[in-house]
Coordinates of C-alpha atoms and ligand atoms in Angstrom, one line a residue:
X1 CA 111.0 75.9 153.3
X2 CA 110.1 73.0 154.7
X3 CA 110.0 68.8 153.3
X4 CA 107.6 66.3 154.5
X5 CA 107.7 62.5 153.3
X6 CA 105.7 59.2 154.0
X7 CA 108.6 56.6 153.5
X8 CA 106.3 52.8 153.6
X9 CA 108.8 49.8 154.0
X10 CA 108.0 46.9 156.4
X11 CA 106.9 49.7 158.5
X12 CA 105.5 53.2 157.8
X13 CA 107.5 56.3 158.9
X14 CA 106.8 60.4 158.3
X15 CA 107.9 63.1 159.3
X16 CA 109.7 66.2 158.1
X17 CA 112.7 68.9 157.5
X18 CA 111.7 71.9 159.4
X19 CA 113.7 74.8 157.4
X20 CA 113.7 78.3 159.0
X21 CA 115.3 81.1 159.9
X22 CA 113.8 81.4 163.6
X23 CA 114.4 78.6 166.5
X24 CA 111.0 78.7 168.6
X25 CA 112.7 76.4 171.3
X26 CA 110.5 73.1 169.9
X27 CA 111.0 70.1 172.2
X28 CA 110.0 66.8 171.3
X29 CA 106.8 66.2 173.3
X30 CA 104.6 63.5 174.2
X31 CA 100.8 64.6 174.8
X32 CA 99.6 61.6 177.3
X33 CA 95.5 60.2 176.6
X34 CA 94.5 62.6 179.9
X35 CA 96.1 66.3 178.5
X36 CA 92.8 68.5 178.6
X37 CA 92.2 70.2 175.6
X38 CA 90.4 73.3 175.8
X39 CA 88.8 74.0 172.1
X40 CA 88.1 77.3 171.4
X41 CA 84.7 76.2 169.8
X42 CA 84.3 72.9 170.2
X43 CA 84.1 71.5 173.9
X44 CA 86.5 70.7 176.0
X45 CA 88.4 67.0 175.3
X46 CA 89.5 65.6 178.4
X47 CA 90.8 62.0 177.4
X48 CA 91.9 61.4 173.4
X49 CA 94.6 58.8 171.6
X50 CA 98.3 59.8 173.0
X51 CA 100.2 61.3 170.3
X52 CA 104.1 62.3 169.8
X53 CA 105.8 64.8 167.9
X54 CA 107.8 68.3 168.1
X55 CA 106.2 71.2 169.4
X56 CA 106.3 74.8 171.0
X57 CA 105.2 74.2 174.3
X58 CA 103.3 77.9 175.8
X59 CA 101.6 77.9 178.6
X60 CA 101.8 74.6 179.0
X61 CA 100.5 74.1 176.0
X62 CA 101.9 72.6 173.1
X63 CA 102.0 74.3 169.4
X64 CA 102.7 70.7 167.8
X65 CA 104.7 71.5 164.2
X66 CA 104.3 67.9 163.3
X67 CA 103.4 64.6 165.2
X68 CA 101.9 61.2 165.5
X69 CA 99.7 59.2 167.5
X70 CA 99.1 56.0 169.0
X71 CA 96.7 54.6 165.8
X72 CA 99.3 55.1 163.1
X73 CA 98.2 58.6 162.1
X74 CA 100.8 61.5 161.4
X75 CA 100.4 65.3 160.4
X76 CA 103.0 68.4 159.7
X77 CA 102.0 71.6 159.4
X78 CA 104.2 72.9 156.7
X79 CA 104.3 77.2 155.7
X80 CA 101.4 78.0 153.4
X81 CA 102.1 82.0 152.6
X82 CA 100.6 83.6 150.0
X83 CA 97.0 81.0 149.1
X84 CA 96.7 80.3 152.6
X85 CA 93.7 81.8 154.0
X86 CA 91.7 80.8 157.3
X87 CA 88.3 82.3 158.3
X88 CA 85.9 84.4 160.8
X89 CA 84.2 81.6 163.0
X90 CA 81.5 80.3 160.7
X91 CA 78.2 79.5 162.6
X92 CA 76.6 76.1 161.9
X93 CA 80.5 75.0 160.8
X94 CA 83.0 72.8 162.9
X95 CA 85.6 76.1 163.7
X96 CA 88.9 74.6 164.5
X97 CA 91.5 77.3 164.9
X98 CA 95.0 76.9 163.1
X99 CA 97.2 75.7 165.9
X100 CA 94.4 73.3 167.4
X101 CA 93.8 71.1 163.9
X102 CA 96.8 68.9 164.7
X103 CA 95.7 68.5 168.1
X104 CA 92.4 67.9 167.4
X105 CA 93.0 65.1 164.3
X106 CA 95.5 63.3 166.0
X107 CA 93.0 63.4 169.4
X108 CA 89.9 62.0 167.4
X109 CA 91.5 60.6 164.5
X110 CA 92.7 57.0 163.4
X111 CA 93.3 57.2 159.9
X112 CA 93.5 59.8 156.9
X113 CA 89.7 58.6 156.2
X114 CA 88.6 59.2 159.1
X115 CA 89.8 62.7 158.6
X116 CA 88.2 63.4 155.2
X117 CA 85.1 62.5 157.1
X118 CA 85.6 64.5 160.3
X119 CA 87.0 67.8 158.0
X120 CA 83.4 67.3 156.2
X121 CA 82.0 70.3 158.1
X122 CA 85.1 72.0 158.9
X123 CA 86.0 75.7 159.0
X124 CA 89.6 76.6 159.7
X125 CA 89.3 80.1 161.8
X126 CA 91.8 82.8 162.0
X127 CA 92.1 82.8 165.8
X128 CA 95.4 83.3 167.1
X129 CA 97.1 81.7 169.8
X130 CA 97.9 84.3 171.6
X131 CA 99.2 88.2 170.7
X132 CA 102.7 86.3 170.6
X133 CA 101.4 83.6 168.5
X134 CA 99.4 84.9 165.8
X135 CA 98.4 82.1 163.6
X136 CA 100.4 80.7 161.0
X137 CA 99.7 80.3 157.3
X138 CA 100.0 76.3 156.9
X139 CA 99.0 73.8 154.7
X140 CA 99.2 69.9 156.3
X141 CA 99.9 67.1 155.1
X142 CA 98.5 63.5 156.6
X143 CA 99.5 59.7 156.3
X144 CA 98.5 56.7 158.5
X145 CA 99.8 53.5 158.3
X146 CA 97.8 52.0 154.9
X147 CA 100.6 54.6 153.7
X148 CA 98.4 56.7 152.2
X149 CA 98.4 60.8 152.2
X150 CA 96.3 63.3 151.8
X151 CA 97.0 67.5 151.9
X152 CA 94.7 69.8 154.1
X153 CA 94.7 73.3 152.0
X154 CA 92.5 76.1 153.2
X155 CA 92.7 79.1 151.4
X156 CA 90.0 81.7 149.9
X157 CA 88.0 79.2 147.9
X158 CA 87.8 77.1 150.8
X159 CA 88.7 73.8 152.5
X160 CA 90.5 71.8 150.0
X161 CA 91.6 67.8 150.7
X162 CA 93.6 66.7 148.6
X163 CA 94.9 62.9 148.0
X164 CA 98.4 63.1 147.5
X165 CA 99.8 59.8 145.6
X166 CA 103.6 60.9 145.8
X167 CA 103.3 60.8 149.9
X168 CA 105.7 64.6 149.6
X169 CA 104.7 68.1 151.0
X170 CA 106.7 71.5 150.6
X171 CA 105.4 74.9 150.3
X172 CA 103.6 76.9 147.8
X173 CA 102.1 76.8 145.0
X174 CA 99.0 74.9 146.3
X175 CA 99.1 71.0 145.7
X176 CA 97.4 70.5 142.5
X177 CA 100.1 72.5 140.6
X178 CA 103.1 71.0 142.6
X179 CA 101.6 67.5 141.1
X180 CA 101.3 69.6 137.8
X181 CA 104.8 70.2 138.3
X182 CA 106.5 66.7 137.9
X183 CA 105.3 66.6 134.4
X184 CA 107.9 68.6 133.4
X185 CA 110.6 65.9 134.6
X186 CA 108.5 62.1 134.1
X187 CA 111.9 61.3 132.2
X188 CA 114.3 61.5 135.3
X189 CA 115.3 57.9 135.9
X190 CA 118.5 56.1 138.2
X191 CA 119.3 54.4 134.8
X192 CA 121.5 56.0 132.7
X193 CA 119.5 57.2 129.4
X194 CA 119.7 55.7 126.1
X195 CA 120.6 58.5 123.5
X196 CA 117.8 59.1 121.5
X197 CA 118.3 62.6 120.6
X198 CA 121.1 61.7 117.8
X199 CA 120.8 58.1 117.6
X200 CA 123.4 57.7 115.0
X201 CA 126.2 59.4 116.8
X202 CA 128.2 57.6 119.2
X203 CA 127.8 59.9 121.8
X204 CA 130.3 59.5 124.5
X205 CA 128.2 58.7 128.2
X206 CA 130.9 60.5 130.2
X207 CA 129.4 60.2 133.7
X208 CA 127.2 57.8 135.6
X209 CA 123.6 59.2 136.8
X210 CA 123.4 60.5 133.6
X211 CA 119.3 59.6 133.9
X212 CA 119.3 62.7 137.0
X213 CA 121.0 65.3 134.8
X214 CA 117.7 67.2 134.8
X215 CA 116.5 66.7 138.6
X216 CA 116.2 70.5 139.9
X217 CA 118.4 71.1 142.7
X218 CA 117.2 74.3 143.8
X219 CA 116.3 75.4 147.8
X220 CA 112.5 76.7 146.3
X221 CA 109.7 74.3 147.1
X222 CA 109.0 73.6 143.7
X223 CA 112.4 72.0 143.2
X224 CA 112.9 70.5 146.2
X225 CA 109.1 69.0 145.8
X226 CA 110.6 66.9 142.6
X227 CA 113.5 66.1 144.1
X228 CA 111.7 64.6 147.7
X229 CA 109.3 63.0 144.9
X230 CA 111.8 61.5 142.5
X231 CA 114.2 59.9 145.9
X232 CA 111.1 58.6 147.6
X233 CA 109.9 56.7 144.8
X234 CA 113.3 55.0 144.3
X235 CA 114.0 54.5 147.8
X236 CA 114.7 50.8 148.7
X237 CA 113.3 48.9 151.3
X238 CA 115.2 48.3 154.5
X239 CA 115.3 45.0 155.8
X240 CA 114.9 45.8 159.6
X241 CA 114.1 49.0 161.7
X242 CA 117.8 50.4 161.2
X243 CA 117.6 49.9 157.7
X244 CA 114.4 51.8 156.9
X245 CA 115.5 54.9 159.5
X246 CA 118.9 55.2 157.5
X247 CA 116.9 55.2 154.3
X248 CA 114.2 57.6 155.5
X249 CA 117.1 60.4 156.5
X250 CA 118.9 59.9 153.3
X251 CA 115.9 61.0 151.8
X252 CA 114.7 64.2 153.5
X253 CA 118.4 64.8 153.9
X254 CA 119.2 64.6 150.3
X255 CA 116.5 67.9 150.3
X256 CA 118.0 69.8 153.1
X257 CA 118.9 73.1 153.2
X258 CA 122.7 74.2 154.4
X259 CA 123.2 77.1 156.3
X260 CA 123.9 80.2 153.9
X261 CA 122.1 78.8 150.4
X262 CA 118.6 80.4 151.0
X263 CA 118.6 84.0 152.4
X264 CA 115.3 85.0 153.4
X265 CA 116.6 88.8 154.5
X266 CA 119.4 90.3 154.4
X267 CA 122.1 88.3 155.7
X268 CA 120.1 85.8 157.3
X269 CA 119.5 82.6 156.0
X270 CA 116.9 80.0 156.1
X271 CA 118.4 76.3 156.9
X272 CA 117.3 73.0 158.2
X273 CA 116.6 72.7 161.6
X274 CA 115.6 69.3 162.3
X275 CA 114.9 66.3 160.4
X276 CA 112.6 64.0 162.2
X277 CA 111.3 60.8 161.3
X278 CA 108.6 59.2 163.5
X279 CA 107.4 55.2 163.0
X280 CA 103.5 54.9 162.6
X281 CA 103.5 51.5 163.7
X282 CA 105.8 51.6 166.3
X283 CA 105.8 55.4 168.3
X284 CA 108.8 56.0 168.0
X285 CA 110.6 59.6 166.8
X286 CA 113.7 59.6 165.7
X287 CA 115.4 63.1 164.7
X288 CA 118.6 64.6 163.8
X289 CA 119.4 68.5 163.9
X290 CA 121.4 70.8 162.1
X291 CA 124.2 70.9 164.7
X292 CA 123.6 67.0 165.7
X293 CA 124.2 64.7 162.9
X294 CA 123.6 61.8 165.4
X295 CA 120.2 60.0 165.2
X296 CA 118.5 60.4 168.6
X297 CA 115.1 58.6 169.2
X298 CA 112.0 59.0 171.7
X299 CA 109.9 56.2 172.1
X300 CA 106.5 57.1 173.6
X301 CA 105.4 53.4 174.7
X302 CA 108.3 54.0 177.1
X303 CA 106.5 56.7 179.1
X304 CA 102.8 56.2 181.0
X305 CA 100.6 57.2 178.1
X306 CA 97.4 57.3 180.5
X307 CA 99.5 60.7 182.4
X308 CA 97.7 64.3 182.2
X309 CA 100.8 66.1 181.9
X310 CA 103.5 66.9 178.6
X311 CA 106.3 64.9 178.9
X312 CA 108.9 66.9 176.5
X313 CA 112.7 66.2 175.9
X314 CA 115.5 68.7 174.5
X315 CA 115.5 68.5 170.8
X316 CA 118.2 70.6 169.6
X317 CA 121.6 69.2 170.7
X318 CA 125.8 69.2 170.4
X319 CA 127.4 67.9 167.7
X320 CA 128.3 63.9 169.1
X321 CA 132.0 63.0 166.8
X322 CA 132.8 59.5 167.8
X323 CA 136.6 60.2 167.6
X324 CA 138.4 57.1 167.4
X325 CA 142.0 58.1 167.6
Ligands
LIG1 C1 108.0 78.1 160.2 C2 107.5 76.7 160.2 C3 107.3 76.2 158.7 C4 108.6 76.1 158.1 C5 108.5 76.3 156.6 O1 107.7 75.8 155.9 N1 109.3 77.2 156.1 C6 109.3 77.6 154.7 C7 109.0 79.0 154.4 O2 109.1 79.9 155.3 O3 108.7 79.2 153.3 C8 106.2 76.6 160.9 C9 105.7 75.1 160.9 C10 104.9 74.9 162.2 C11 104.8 76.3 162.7 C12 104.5 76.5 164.2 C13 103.2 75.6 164.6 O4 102.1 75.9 163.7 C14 102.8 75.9 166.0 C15 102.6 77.4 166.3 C16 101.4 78.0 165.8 C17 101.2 79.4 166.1 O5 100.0 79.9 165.6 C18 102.4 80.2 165.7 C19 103.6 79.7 166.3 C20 103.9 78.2 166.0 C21 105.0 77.8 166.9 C22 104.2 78.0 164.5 C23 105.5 78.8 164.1 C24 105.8 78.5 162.6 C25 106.1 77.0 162.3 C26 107.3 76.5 163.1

């Protein structure tokens, strides 16, 4: 399963934990204004806004997972199985296969307005990649930096967009009923709860965090959807850069998934990957990985954004201990 947040301090900063079962080799990559991108119904885009994020890279071409781009805009692609359904090419319809919509928004794209308007006469088509690629049953999520969200859903009924107030993504069910969902537990609080269910008793308040006795704790989507919810929405404000990154991965952290807690087959587990967290304001992605606690970041003002080729760096690293004896 996978976690996606919009954290808005001083800054704005999203990203996501990508949990699987199956490394694809993603690299953090940099897609420079002059990449071509070769549509496969819409023409040809030979210049665009740069953008930077983690990706599959085939063919030189990269199969972005989730990435921002120079205007402040940010998407993940997060697994949709089950309601997710794209369809044939639709004549008369903007046909923009799986693997291509986070290309294409983040090329044309400033803002999650702009998006509603440009996914008005959208179709997303079934076409594959490749044989090796066949496409992926998603659902997106979308902030820019007013730190607002909105979730991309397409599935038999159509193509659903969906503003999404708690700035969280997981998995299934589809986002109305995730929002749905939080009803059951509007009474979780930080503060520890007054007892009102035998007011005349002096019951004895054995334990802080009392108030978060009912948060589910669960690996499933559902759970972890509350959870991402209820520690975003009480998430202080850093006062500088460092500040806001250390609170950002305390969040999607406090929703990751250790390895052996979610088996998926048997004997093989889904866990979390990577954890990355990328600024809208600033372009810069920082990420940590299952076997590298260390923050590492990628700043793409540091590269030539006008270049035609991926620039891509290794994402998944050693463990770094800082012994000090
Ligand atoms: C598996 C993860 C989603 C993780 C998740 O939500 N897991 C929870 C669950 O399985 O329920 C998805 C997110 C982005 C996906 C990739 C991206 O969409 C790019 C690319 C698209 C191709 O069509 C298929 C391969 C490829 C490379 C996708 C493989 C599956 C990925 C990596």
């Amino acid at each position: 399963m996978c976690t996606s947040i919009c954290y808005t301090s001083t800054d704005h900063y999203f990203g996501r934990n990508l949990d699987y079962e199956i490394d694809y080799g993603q690299k953090v990559i940099i897609v420079p204004r002059n990449y071509v991108f070769n549509y496969r119904d819409m023409p040809a885009q030979k210049s665009h806004y740069a953008f930077i994020g983690v990706s599959v890279v085939n063919d030189n071409y990269p199969l972005l997972c989730d990435a921002i781009n120079e205007k402040g805009l940010g998407i993940a692609g997060l697994n949709f199985q089950g309601p997710g359904y794209y369809f044939p090419q639709i004549k008369g319809k903007k046909n923009i296969a799986s693997f291509e919509l986070i290309p294409y928004l983040l090329s044309n794209c400033e803002s999650t307005a702009e998006v509603k308007e440009i996914l008005a006469d959208a179709s997303i088509s079934n076409v594959s990649f490749s044989s090796n690629y066949p496409a992926a049953d998603l659902h997106w999520i979308l902030s820019d930096k007013t730190g607002k969200s909105i979730v991309v859903e397409s599935t038999k009924s159509g193509l659903h967009v969906y503003d999404n107030p708690v700035n969280v993504l997981t998995n299934n069910p589809e986002f109305p009923s995730q929002l749905t969902k939080l009803s059951d537990y509007v009474d979780v609080t930080p503060s520890n709860p007054k007892n009102t269910l035998v007011p005349n008793v002096d019951v004895n308040i054995y334990s802080r965090g009392l108030g978060t006795h009912h948060l589910p704790g669960g690996m499933d989507s559902s759970s972890r959807f509350v959870k991402a919810a209820f520690v975003l929405s009480h998430a202080p404000k850093g006062k500088d850069e460092v500040e806001n990154v250390t609170n950002y991965f305390h969040i999607l952290h406090s929703v990751e998934q250790a390895k052996g807690l979610d088996e998926v087959e048997n004997n093989r587990y889904e866990y979390t990957m990577y954890t990355d967290c990328m600024n809208l304001d600033k372009g810069i992605l920082y990420f940590t990985t299952y076997d590298n606690n260390r923050i590492n970041a990628v700043d793409m003002y540091k590269e030539n954004l006008d270049a035609e080729d991926l620039i891509c760096y290794d994402l998944f690293k050693k463990q770094d201990i800082n012994y000090i004896s």
